[in-house]
Amino acid sequence: MTRVLIIVQNLPVPFDRRVWLECQALVSDGYQVAVVCPKGKGDPAFEVVREVELYKYRPYAPGGSKLSFLTEYVYSFVATAWLTLKARRSGRFAVIQACNPPDIFWPIALALKAFDRTRFVFDHHDLCPELFRSRFPDGPALPYRGLRTLERRTHRTADHVISTNDSYRDVAITRSGKLAADVTVVRTGPDPEQLRRGEPSADLRRGRRFLVAYIGVMGPQDGVDIAVRAAGIVVHELGRDDIAFTLIGSGDCFRDLVALRDELGLAGHVEFTGRAPDELVGRVMSTADVGLSPDPKNPLNDVSTMNKTMEYMAFELPVVAFDLRETRVSAGDAAVYVTPNDVHEYARAIVALMDDEDGRVQMGKRGRARVERELAWSHQRRAYLGVYRRLAGGRTATDRTAG
């Protein structure tokens, strides 16, 4: 059976929804899949979940400084290289797929290419140079140039690049010199069968008429502080005591965000769940009236696809978002677009949607239809497997095993 190794650094699997969908697509097509990734809370060092081998290392928690990120990357590289060798004991890998951030795993791909003639697929999740500029807008030029170099080396080492949207595809072609034929767009499409609106749970509104939801990472560039400040404006300036906010997720800024909520006197209106199990996520999304995509405009967010936006759409939730290029591509007319980074306008857009029930319902239906028609993983899956079939000479893993 043809073996595939997938490397992930920034999230554990199967918590990383995109990577888990990719794993299941490969397994269903006859591949044997191993994953190297960090541990989630309570995860064992090794387990097999739905036929996928998971090799996990203890994650390194960055402190937010540039030096701590460098230390994290060195630690992650060493841990990943060691577990790659461990996974390799069960047989050579025909393909290695590295998912970023960060863009540091191309030397491992080069080694496997040299020893096993392994093909390298780069799954481009984030623009690391733009991520640095977004987190450290006044930072020195040298780290940025270094990240550009790592990005270019990763692209050029890859036999094929998978981009999450057309903006990222353009980067691979124009900035790194990849041939257009060697770059394929595979969006992070939600699974509409798994993410489907169910019966609302009135208790989740906590005695209020409306519920606003956020789900996602809570890092410096994700704008969750904007969502909290907008909630403060909704409650204290616009006088709307009938709206509850539930924010799902975690990240580097989680504690600061909780402190900001308390500072703004919002403890009775804004609830933080931390990372939540799928059952609770489904209940919250089925109860919510609006989904928040508060990502501010910066060099990274403007050209990045936000998974949460499409998850809201799958649950028939209208979205409030800043007017970003790729967010418009994803959401189309299922979102209300606000002047970038204007917190007061963002708050007013939330209230306006709450007062327009028909508009909310119609936007939700349009979003759900767009997911089913274009964005669902079932449509992206074909393009993803097409990359592997191309690298394998046009035959599926099952075909090769049978032959």
PDB file of N, CA, C and O in Angstrom, residues 195-266:
ATOM      1  N   LEU A 195     -21.460  19.738   9.313  1.00  0.00           N
ATOM      2  CA  LEU A 195     -21.776  21.083   9.797  1.00  0.00           C
ATOM      3  C   LEU A 195     -23.132  21.489   9.231  1.00  0.00           C
ATOM      4  O   LEU A 195     -23.241  22.019   8.129  1.00  0.00           O
ATOM      5  N   ARG A 196     -24.145  21.219   9.986  1.00  0.00           N
ATOM      6  CA  ARG A 196     -25.521  21.454   9.537  1.00  0.00           C
ATOM      7  C   ARG A 196     -26.328  22.004  10.709  1.00  0.00           C
ATOM      8  O   ARG A 196     -26.215  21.512  11.829  1.00  0.00           O
ATOM      9  N   ARG A 197     -27.132  23.016  10.448  1.00  0.00           N
ATOM     10  CA  ARG A 197     -27.919  23.645  11.508  1.00  0.00           C
ATOM     11  C   ARG A 197     -28.941  22.663  12.066  1.00  0.00           C
ATOM     12  O   ARG A 197     -29.663  21.990  11.325  1.00  0.00           O
ATOM     13  N   GLY A 198     -28.964  22.579  13.404  1.00  0.00           N
ATOM     14  CA  GLY A 198     -29.927  21.716  14.074  1.00  0.00           C
ATOM     15  C   GLY A 198     -30.892  22.530  14.905  1.00  0.00           C
ATOM     16  O   GLY A 198     -31.095  23.734  14.669  1.00  0.00           O
ATOM     17  N   GLU A 199     -31.465  21.902  15.894  1.00  0.00           N
ATOM     18  CA  GLU A 199     -32.409  22.587  16.766  1.00  0.00           C
ATOM     19  C   GLU A 199     -31.654  23.532  17.707  1.00  0.00           C
ATOM     20  O   GLU A 199     -30.621  23.169  18.266  1.00  0.00           O
ATOM     21  N   PRO A 200     -32.162  24.748  17.894  1.00  0.00           N
ATOM     22  CA  PRO A 200     -31.495  25.687  18.811  1.00  0.00           C
ATOM     23  C   PRO A 200     -31.652  25.253  20.264  1.00  0.00           C
ATOM     24  O   PRO A 200     -32.589  24.536  20.614  1.00  0.00           O
ATOM     25  N   SER A 201     -30.711  25.683  21.086  1.00  0.00           N
ATOM     26  CA  SER A 201     -30.761  25.419  22.532  1.00  0.00           C
ATOM     27  C   SER A 201     -30.941  26.753  23.243  1.00  0.00           C
ATOM     28  O   SER A 201     -30.004  27.545  23.353  1.00  0.00           O
ATOM     29  N   ALA A 202     -32.138  26.995  23.723  1.00  0.00           N
ATOM     30  CA  ALA A 202     -32.461  28.302  24.297  1.00  0.00           C
ATOM     31  C   ALA A 202     -31.549  28.667  25.460  1.00  0.00           C
ATOM     32  O   ALA A 202     -31.244  29.847  25.670  1.00  0.00           O
ATOM     33  N   ASP A 203     -31.055  27.671  26.201  1.00  0.00           N
ATOM     34  CA  ASP A 203     -30.222  27.969  27.363  1.00  0.00           C
ATOM     35  C   ASP A 203     -28.901  28.627  26.970  1.00  0.00           C
ATOM     36  O   ASP A 203     -28.303  29.363  27.772  1.00  0.00           O
ATOM     37  N   LEU A 204     -28.448  28.398  25.741  1.00  0.00           N
ATOM     38  CA  LEU A 204     -27.190  28.983  25.299  1.00  0.00           C
ATOM     39  C   LEU A 204     -27.295  30.487  25.078  1.00  0.00           C
ATOM     40  O   LEU A 204     -26.278  31.181  24.995  1.00  0.00           O
ATOM     41  N   ARG A 205     -28.523  31.003  24.964  1.00  0.00           N
ATOM     42  CA  ARG A 205     -28.701  32.460  24.848  1.00  0.00           C
ATOM     43  C   ARG A 205     -28.613  33.148  26.209  1.00  0.00           C
ATOM     44  O   ARG A 205     -28.589  34.378  26.283  1.00  0.00           O
ATOM     45  N   ARG A 206     -28.576  32.353  27.256  1.00  0.00           N
ATOM     46  CA  ARG A 206     -28.377  32.866  28.618  1.00  0.00           C
ATOM     47  C   ARG A 206     -29.387  33.965  28.973  1.00  0.00           C
ATOM     48  O   ARG A 206     -29.043  35.026  29.504  1.00  0.00           O
ATOM     49  N   GLY A 207     -30.649  33.698  28.626  1.00  0.00           N
ATOM     50  CA  GLY A 207     -31.733  34.605  28.990  1.00  0.00           C
ATOM     51  C   GLY A 207     -31.917  35.783  28.057  1.00  0.00           C
ATOM     52  O   GLY A 207     -32.774  36.646  28.310  1.00  0.00           O
ATOM     53  N   ARG A 208     -31.168  35.838  26.980  1.00  0.00           N
ATOM     54  CA  ARG A 208     -31.284  36.954  26.034  1.00  0.00           C
ATOM     55  C   ARG A 208     -31.946  36.480  24.742  1.00  0.00           C
ATOM     56  O   ARG A 208     -32.009  35.290  24.442  1.00  0.00           O
ATOM     57  N   ARG A 209     -32.396  37.436  23.939  1.00  0.00           N
ATOM     58  CA  ARG A 209     -33.149  37.101  22.738  1.00  0.00           C
ATOM     59  C   ARG A 209     -32.249  36.593  21.613  1.00  0.00           C
ATOM     60  O   ARG A 209     -32.623  35.702  20.858  1.00  0.00           O
ATOM     61  N   PHE A 210     -31.052  37.178  21.489  1.00  0.00           N
ATOM     62  CA  PHE A 210     -30.165  36.873  20.359  1.00  0.00           C
ATOM     63  C   PHE A 210     -28.834  36.321  20.852  1.00  0.00           C
ATOM     64  O   PHE A 210     -28.393  36.608  21.972  1.00  0.00           O
ATOM     65  N   LEU A 211     -28.184  35.562  19.965  1.00  0.00           N
ATOM     66  CA  LEU A 211     -26.850  35.039  20.254  1.00  0.00           C
ATOM     67  C   LEU A 211     -25.934  35.306  19.063  1.00  0.00           C
ATOM     68  O   LEU A 211     -26.276  35.021  17.916  1.00  0.00           O
ATOM     69  N   VAL A 212     -24.765  35.866  19.360  1.00  0.00           N
ATOM     70  CA  VAL A 212     -23.718  36.106  18.368  1.00  0.00           C
ATOM     71  C   VAL A 212     -22.568  35.162  18.682  1.00  0.00           C
ATOM     72  O   VAL A 212     -22.184  34.996  19.849  1.00  0.00           O
ATOM     73  N   ALA A 213     -21.995  34.520  17.648  1.00  0.00           N
ATOM     74  CA  ALA A 213     -20.961  33.507  17.872  1.00  0.00           C
ATOM     75  C   ALA A 213     -19.672  33.844  17.140  1.00  0.00           C
ATOM     76  O   ALA A 213     -19.681  34.449  16.061  1.00  0.00           O
ATOM     77  N   TYR A 214     -18.563  33.439  17.762  1.00  0.00           N
ATOM     78  CA  TYR A 214     -17.249  33.451  17.128  1.00  0.00           C
ATOM     79  C   TYR A 214     -16.636  32.081  17.351  1.00  0.00           C
ATOM     80  O   TYR A 214     -16.710  31.527  18.451  1.00  0.00           O
ATOM     81  N   ILE A 215     -15.989  31.529  16.311  1.00  0.00           N
ATOM     82  CA  ILE A 215     -15.219  30.298  16.483  1.00  0.00           C
ATOM     83  C   ILE A 215     -13.904  30.452  15.739  1.00  0.00           C
ATOM     84  O   ILE A 215     -13.871  30.919  14.593  1.00  0.00           O
ATOM     85  N   GLY A 216     -12.813  30.099  16.407  1.00  0.00           N
ATOM     86  CA  GLY A 216     -11.535  30.189  15.716  1.00  0.00           C
ATOM     87  C   GLY A 216     -10.379  30.416  16.669  1.00  0.00           C
ATOM     88  O   GLY A 216     -10.526  30.413  17.897  1.00  0.00           O
ATOM     89  N   VAL A 217      -9.218  30.645  16.063  1.00  0.00           N
ATOM     90  CA  VAL A 217      -7.996  30.901  16.816  1.00  0.00           C
ATOM     91  C   VAL A 217      -8.074  32.293  17.431  1.00  0.00           C
ATOM     92  O   VAL A 217      -8.704  33.205  16.883  1.00  0.00           O
ATOM     93  N   MET A 218      -7.412  32.463  18.565  1.00  0.00           N
ATOM     94  CA  MET A 218      -7.412  33.750  19.256  1.00  0.00           C
ATOM     95  C   MET A 218      -5.981  34.244  19.392  1.00  0.00           C
ATOM     96  O   MET A 218      -5.397  34.276  20.485  1.00  0.00           O
ATOM     97  N   GLY A 219      -5.394  34.610  18.241  1.00  0.00           N
ATOM     98  CA  GLY A 219      -4.043  35.153  18.203  1.00  0.00           C
ATOM     99  C   GLY A 219      -4.072  36.645  17.957  1.00  0.00           C
ATOM    100  O   GLY A 219      -5.138  37.245  17.757  1.00  0.00           O
ATOM    101  N   PRO A 220      -2.897  37.283  17.927  1.00  0.00           N
ATOM    102  CA  PRO A 220      -2.844  38.747  17.773  1.00  0.00           C
ATOM    103  C   PRO A 220      -3.447  39.249  16.480  1.00  0.00           C
ATOM    104  O   PRO A 220      -3.958  40.373  16.430  1.00  0.00           O
ATOM    105  N   GLN A 221      -3.402  38.441  15.410  1.00  0.00           N
ATOM    106  CA  GLN A 221      -3.876  38.913  14.114  1.00  0.00           C
ATOM    107  C   GLN A 221      -5.322  38.520  13.825  1.00  0.00           C
ATOM    108  O   GLN A 221      -5.830  38.811  12.744  1.00  0.00           O
ATOM    109  N   ASP A 222      -5.999  37.872  14.788  1.00  0.00           N
ATOM    110  CA  ASP A 222      -7.331  37.331  14.511  1.00  0.00           C
ATOM    111  C   ASP A 222      -8.480  38.275  14.849  1.00  0.00           C
ATOM    112  O   ASP A 222      -9.634  37.983  14.531  1.00  0.00           O
ATOM    113  N   GLY A 223      -8.201  39.381  15.520  1.00  0.00           N
ATOM    114  CA  GLY A 223      -9.221  40.395  15.731  1.00  0.00           C
ATOM    115  C   GLY A 223     -10.272  40.073  16.767  1.00  0.00           C
ATOM    116  O   GLY A 223     -11.327  40.725  16.800  1.00  0.00           O
ATOM    117  N   VAL A 224     -10.017  39.096  17.634  1.00  0.00           N
ATOM    118  CA  VAL A 224     -11.022  38.768  18.643  1.00  0.00           C
ATOM    119  C   VAL A 224     -11.174  39.921  19.636  1.00  0.00           C
ATOM    120  O   VAL A 224     -12.252  40.134  20.192  1.00  0.00           O
ATOM    121  N   ASP A 225     -10.099  40.687  19.845  1.00  0.00           N
ATOM    122  CA  ASP A 225     -10.226  41.880  20.691  1.00  0.00           C
ATOM    123  C   ASP A 225     -11.210  42.869  20.089  1.00  0.00           C
ATOM    124  O   ASP A 225     -11.946  43.559  20.811  1.00  0.00           O
ATOM    125  N   ILE A 226     -11.269  42.926  18.755  1.00  0.00           N
ATOM    126  CA  ILE A 226     -12.243  43.791  18.081  1.00  0.00           C
ATOM    127  C   ILE A 226     -13.660  43.301  18.376  1.00  0.00           C
ATOM    128  O   ILE A 226     -14.576  44.099  18.637  1.00  0.00           O
ATOM    129  N   ALA A 227     -13.845  41.976  18.345  1.00  0.00           N
ATOM    130  CA  ALA A 227     -15.165  41.418  18.645  1.00  0.00           C
ATOM    131  C   ALA A 227     -15.589  41.772  20.064  1.00  0.00           C
ATOM    132  O   ALA A 227     -16.752  42.126  20.312  1.00  0.00           O
ATOM    133  N   VAL A 228     -14.653  41.689  21.019  1.00  0.00           N
ATOM    134  CA  VAL A 228     -14.984  42.021  22.411  1.00  0.00           C
ATOM    135  C   VAL A 228     -15.304  43.509  22.546  1.00  0.00           C
ATOM    136  O   VAL A 228     -16.272  43.899  23.208  1.00  0.00           O
ATOM    137  N   ARG A 229     -14.491  44.362  21.913  1.00  0.00           N
ATOM    138  CA  ARG A 229     -14.756  45.806  21.981  1.00  0.00           C
ATOM    139  C   ARG A 229     -16.076  46.154  21.292  1.00  0.00           C
ATOM    140  O   ARG A 229     -16.822  47.032  21.757  1.00  0.00           O
ATOM    141  N   ALA A 230     -16.376  45.465  20.184  1.00  0.00           N
ATOM    142  CA  ALA A 230     -17.652  45.695  19.505  1.00  0.00           C
ATOM    143  C   ALA A 230     -18.816  45.293  20.408  1.00  0.00           C
ATOM    144  O   ALA A 230     -19.850  45.979  20.465  1.00  0.00           O
ATOM    145  N   ALA A 231     -18.652  44.196  21.150  1.00  0.00           N
ATOM    146  CA  ALA A 231     -19.688  43.787  22.107  1.00  0.00           C
ATOM    147  C   ALA A 231     -19.890  44.866  23.162  1.00  0.00           C
ATOM    148  O   ALA A 231     -21.033  45.153  23.567  1.00  0.00           O
ATOM    149  N   GLY A 232     -18.792  45.487  23.591  1.00  0.00           N
ATOM    150  CA  GLY A 232     -18.911  46.576  24.558  1.00  0.00           C
ATOM    151  C   GLY A 232     -19.708  47.741  24.008  1.00  0.00           C
ATOM    152  O   GLY A 232     -20.535  48.342  24.716  1.00  0.00           O
ATOM    153  N   ILE A 233     -19.494  48.069  22.755  1.00  0.00           N
ATOM    154  CA  ILE A 233     -20.244  49.156  22.119  1.00  0.00           C
ATOM    155  C   ILE A 233     -21.721  48.781  21.990  1.00  0.00           C
ATOM    156  O   ILE A 233     -22.619  49.591  22.249  1.00  0.00           O
ATOM    157  N   VAL A 234     -21.970  47.523  21.585  1.00  0.00           N
ATOM    158  CA  VAL A 234     -23.350  47.052  21.438  1.00  0.00           C
ATOM    159  C   VAL A 234     -24.106  47.184  22.761  1.00  0.00           C
ATOM    160  O   VAL A 234     -25.238  47.668  22.810  1.00  0.00           O
ATOM    161  N   VAL A 235     -23.462  46.775  23.840  1.00  0.00           N
ATOM    162  CA  VAL A 235     -24.134  46.743  25.139  1.00  0.00           C
ATOM    163  C   VAL A 235     -24.189  48.125  25.781  1.00  0.00           C
ATOM    164  O   VAL A 235     -25.259  48.595  26.204  1.00  0.00           O
ATOM    165  N   HIS A 236     -23.041  48.794  25.846  1.00  0.00           N
ATOM    166  CA  HIS A 236     -22.949  50.017  26.652  1.00  0.00           C
ATOM    167  C   HIS A 236     -23.306  51.288  25.889  1.00  0.00           C
ATOM    168  O   HIS A 236     -23.838  52.229  26.486  1.00  0.00           O
ATOM    169  N   GLU A 237     -23.011  51.338  24.597  1.00  0.00           N
ATOM    170  CA  GLU A 237     -23.287  52.556  23.837  1.00  0.00           C
ATOM    171  C   GLU A 237     -24.596  52.467  23.056  1.00  0.00           C
ATOM    172  O   GLU A 237     -25.334  53.452  22.970  1.00  0.00           O
ATOM    173  N   LEU A 238     -24.879  51.290  22.492  1.00  0.00           N
ATOM    174  CA  LEU A 238     -26.114  51.134  21.717  1.00  0.00           C
ATOM    175  C   LEU A 238     -27.252  50.596  22.565  1.00  0.00           C
ATOM    176  O   LEU A 238     -28.382  50.458  22.081  1.00  0.00           O
ATOM    177  N   GLY A 239     -26.971  50.269  23.810  1.00  0.00           N
ATOM    178  CA  GLY A 239     -28.018  49.912  24.758  1.00  0.00           C
ATOM    179  C   GLY A 239     -28.733  48.613  24.475  1.00  0.00           C
ATOM    180  O   GLY A 239     -29.892  48.449  24.871  1.00  0.00           O
ATOM    181  N   ARG A 240     -28.030  47.652  23.846  1.00  0.00           N
ATOM    182  CA  ARG A 240     -28.683  46.390  23.510  1.00  0.00           C
ATOM    183  C   ARG A 240     -28.333  45.318  24.538  1.00  0.00           C
ATOM    184  O   ARG A 240     -27.286  44.664  24.464  1.00  0.00           O
ATOM    185  N   ASP A 241     -29.219  45.178  25.496  1.00  0.00           N
ATOM    186  CA  ASP A 241     -29.034  44.182  26.550  1.00  0.00           C
ATOM    187  C   ASP A 241     -29.615  42.829  26.154  1.00  0.00           C
ATOM    188  O   ASP A 241     -29.584  41.877  26.936  1.00  0.00           O
ATOM    189  N   ASP A 242     -30.141  42.747  24.923  1.00  0.00           N
ATOM    190  CA  ASP A 242     -30.808  41.515  24.486  1.00  0.00           C
ATOM    191  C   ASP A 242     -29.911  40.630  23.626  1.00  0.00           C
ATOM    192  O   ASP A 242     -30.384  39.687  22.991  1.00  0.00           O
ATOM    193  N   ILE A 243     -28.608  40.917  23.577  1.00  0.00           N
ATOM    194  CA  ILE A 243     -27.691  40.176  22.719  1.00  0.00           C
ATOM    195  C   ILE A 243     -26.597  39.537  23.570  1.00  0.00           C
ATOM    196  O   ILE A 243     -25.900  40.228  24.316  1.00  0.00           O
ATOM    197  N   ALA A 244     -26.452  38.213  23.458  1.00  0.00           N
ATOM    198  CA  ALA A 244     -25.377  37.472  24.127  1.00  0.00           C
ATOM    199  C   ALA A 244     -24.297  37.122  23.098  1.00  0.00           C
ATOM    200  O   ALA A 244     -24.587  36.951  21.910  1.00  0.00           O
ATOM    201  N   PHE A 245     -23.062  37.022  23.572  1.00  0.00           N
ATOM    202  CA  PHE A 245     -21.928  36.679  22.716  1.00  0.00           C
ATOM    203  C   PHE A 245     -21.245  35.430  23.281  1.00  0.00           C
ATOM    204  O   PHE A 245     -20.945  35.379  24.478  1.00  0.00           O
ATOM    205  N   THR A 246     -20.995  34.457  22.413  1.00  0.00           N
ATOM    206  CA  THR A 246     -20.239  33.263  22.801  1.00  0.00           C
ATOM    207  C   THR A 246     -19.043  33.125  21.873  1.00  0.00           C
ATOM    208  O   THR A 246     -19.205  33.053  20.643  1.00  0.00           O
ATOM    209  N   LEU A 247     -17.847  33.104  22.461  1.00  0.00           N
ATOM    210  CA  LEU A 247     -16.602  33.054  21.698  1.00  0.00           C
ATOM    211  C   LEU A 247     -15.921  31.719  21.963  1.00  0.00           C
ATOM    212  O   LEU A 247     -15.528  31.419  23.093  1.00  0.00           O
ATOM    213  N   ILE A 248     -15.776  30.919  20.905  1.00  0.00           N
ATOM    214  CA  ILE A 248     -15.228  29.564  21.009  1.00  0.00           C
ATOM    215  C   ILE A 248     -13.813  29.553  20.436  1.00  0.00           C
ATOM    216  O   ILE A 248     -13.573  30.046  19.332  1.00  0.00           O
ATOM    217  N   GLY A 249     -12.884  28.958  21.176  1.00  0.00           N
ATOM    218  CA  GLY A 249     -11.523  28.836  20.679  1.00  0.00           C
ATOM    219  C   GLY A 249     -10.509  29.235  21.725  1.00  0.00           C
ATOM    220  O   GLY A 249     -10.854  29.615  22.857  1.00  0.00           O
ATOM    221  N   SER A 250      -9.250  29.159  21.330  1.00  0.00           N
ATOM    222  CA  SER A 250      -8.172  29.517  22.239  1.00  0.00           C
ATOM    223  C   SER A 250      -6.996  30.011  21.409  1.00  0.00           C
ATOM    224  O   SER A 250      -7.056  30.042  20.190  1.00  0.00           O
ATOM    225  N   GLY A 251      -5.939  30.427  22.092  1.00  0.00           N
ATOM    226  CA  GLY A 251      -4.765  30.926  21.394  1.00  0.00           C
ATOM    227  C   GLY A 251      -3.913  31.788  22.302  1.00  0.00           C
ATOM    228  O   GLY A 251      -4.179  31.917  23.510  1.00  0.00           O
ATOM    229  N   ASP A 252      -2.905  32.407  21.714  1.00  0.00           N
ATOM    230  CA  ASP A 252      -1.933  33.187  22.491  1.00  0.00           C
ATOM    231  C   ASP A 252      -2.580  34.319  23.293  1.00  0.00           C
ATOM    232  O   ASP A 252      -2.064  34.726  24.342  1.00  0.00           O
ATOM    233  N   CYS A 253      -3.696  34.845  22.795  1.00  0.00           N
ATOM    234  CA  CYS A 253      -4.315  36.027  23.418  1.00  0.00           C
ATOM    235  C   CYS A 253      -5.481  35.699  24.336  1.00  0.00           C
ATOM    236  O   CYS A 253      -6.176  36.614  24.808  1.00  0.00           O
ATOM    237  N   PHE A 254      -5.731  34.419  24.586  1.00  0.00           N
ATOM    238  CA  PHE A 254      -6.953  34.039  25.300  1.00  0.00           C
ATOM    239  C   PHE A 254      -7.085  34.756  26.647  1.00  0.00           C
ATOM    240  O   PHE A 254      -8.120  35.355  26.945  1.00  0.00           O
ATOM    241  N   ARG A 255      -6.047  34.710  27.464  1.00  0.00           N
ATOM    242  CA  ARG A 255      -6.142  35.316  28.794  1.00  0.00           C
ATOM    243  C   ARG A 255      -6.315  36.827  28.712  1.00  0.00           C
ATOM    244  O   ARG A 255      -7.077  37.419  29.490  1.00  0.00           O
ATOM    245  N   ASP A 256      -5.621  37.451  27.774  1.00  0.00           N
ATOM    246  CA  ASP A 256      -5.769  38.902  27.607  1.00  0.00           C
ATOM    247  C   ASP A 256      -7.191  39.260  27.185  1.00  0.00           C
ATOM    248  O   ASP A 256      -7.731  40.304  27.593  1.00  0.00           O
ATOM    249  N   LEU A 257      -7.804  38.409  26.366  1.00  0.00           N
ATOM    250  CA  LEU A 257      -9.161  38.678  25.892  1.00  0.00           C
ATOM    251  C   LEU A 257     -10.172  38.552  27.038  1.00  0.00           C
ATOM    252  O   LEU A 257     -11.109  39.353  27.149  1.00  0.00           O
ATOM    253  N   VAL A 258      -9.987  37.554  27.880  1.00  0.00           N
ATOM    254  CA  VAL A 258     -10.865  37.409  29.043  1.00  0.00           C
ATOM    255  C   VAL A 258     -10.722  38.620  29.962  1.00  0.00           C
ATOM    256  O   VAL A 258     -11.709  39.164  30.472  1.00  0.00           O
ATOM    257  N   ALA A 259      -9.481  39.074  30.138  1.00  0.00           N
ATOM    258  CA  ALA A 259      -9.245  40.258  30.969  1.00  0.00           C
ATOM    259  C   ALA A 259      -9.891  41.499  30.354  1.00  0.00           C
ATOM    260  O   ALA A 259     -10.462  42.345  31.066  1.00  0.00           O
ATOM    261  N   LEU A 260      -9.823  41.628  29.026  1.00  0.00           N
ATOM    262  CA  LEU A 260     -10.455  42.758  28.347  1.00  0.00           C
ATOM    263  C   LEU A 260     -11.963  42.728  28.544  1.00  0.00           C
ATOM    264  O   LEU A 260     -12.590  43.772  28.801  1.00  0.00           O
ATOM    265  N   ARG A 261     -12.563  41.549  28.414  1.00  0.00           N
ATOM    266  CA  ARG A 261     -14.008  41.422  28.657  1.00  0.00           C
ATOM    267  C   ARG A 261     -14.375  41.921  30.042  1.00  0.00           C
ATOM    268  O   ARG A 261     -15.332  42.694  30.208  1.00  0.00           O
ATOM    269  N   ASP A 262     -13.616  41.489  31.039  1.00  0.00           N
ATOM    270  CA  ASP A 262     -13.923  41.879  32.418  1.00  0.00           C
ATOM    271  C   ASP A 262     -13.691  43.377  32.625  1.00  0.00           C
ATOM    272  O   ASP A 262     -14.454  44.043  33.339  1.00  0.00           O
ATOM    273  N   GLU A 263     -12.648  43.897  31.999  1.00  0.00           N
ATOM    274  CA  GLU A 263     -12.362  45.331  32.106  1.00  0.00           C
ATOM    275  C   GLU A 263     -13.494  46.171  31.538  1.00  0.00           C
ATOM    276  O   GLU A 263     -13.815  47.250  32.052  1.00  0.00           O
ATOM    277  N   LEU A 264     -14.134  45.666  30.463  1.00  0.00           N
ATOM    278  CA  LEU A 264     -15.217  46.394  29.811  1.00  0.00           C
ATOM    279  C   LEU A 264     -16.577  46.116  30.453  1.00  0.00           C
ATOM    280  O   LEU A 264     -17.602  46.609  29.969  1.00  0.00           O
ATOM    281  N   GLY A 265     -16.590  45.337  31.528  1.00  0.00           N
ATOM    282  CA  GLY A 265     -17.845  45.055  32.219  1.00  0.00           C
ATOM    283  C   GLY A 265     -18.801  44.204  31.416  1.00  0.00           C
ATOM    284  O   GLY A 265     -20.019  44.427  31.432  1.00  0.00           O
ATOM    285  N   LEU A 266     -18.272  43.185  30.740  1.00  0.00           N
ATOM    286  CA  LEU A 266     -19.083  42.363  29.840  1.00  0.00           C
ATOM    287  C   LEU A 266     -19.216  40.916  30.300  1.00  0.00           C
ATOM    288  O   LEU A 266     -19.649  40.057  29.525  1.00  0.00           O
TER     289      LEU A 266
END
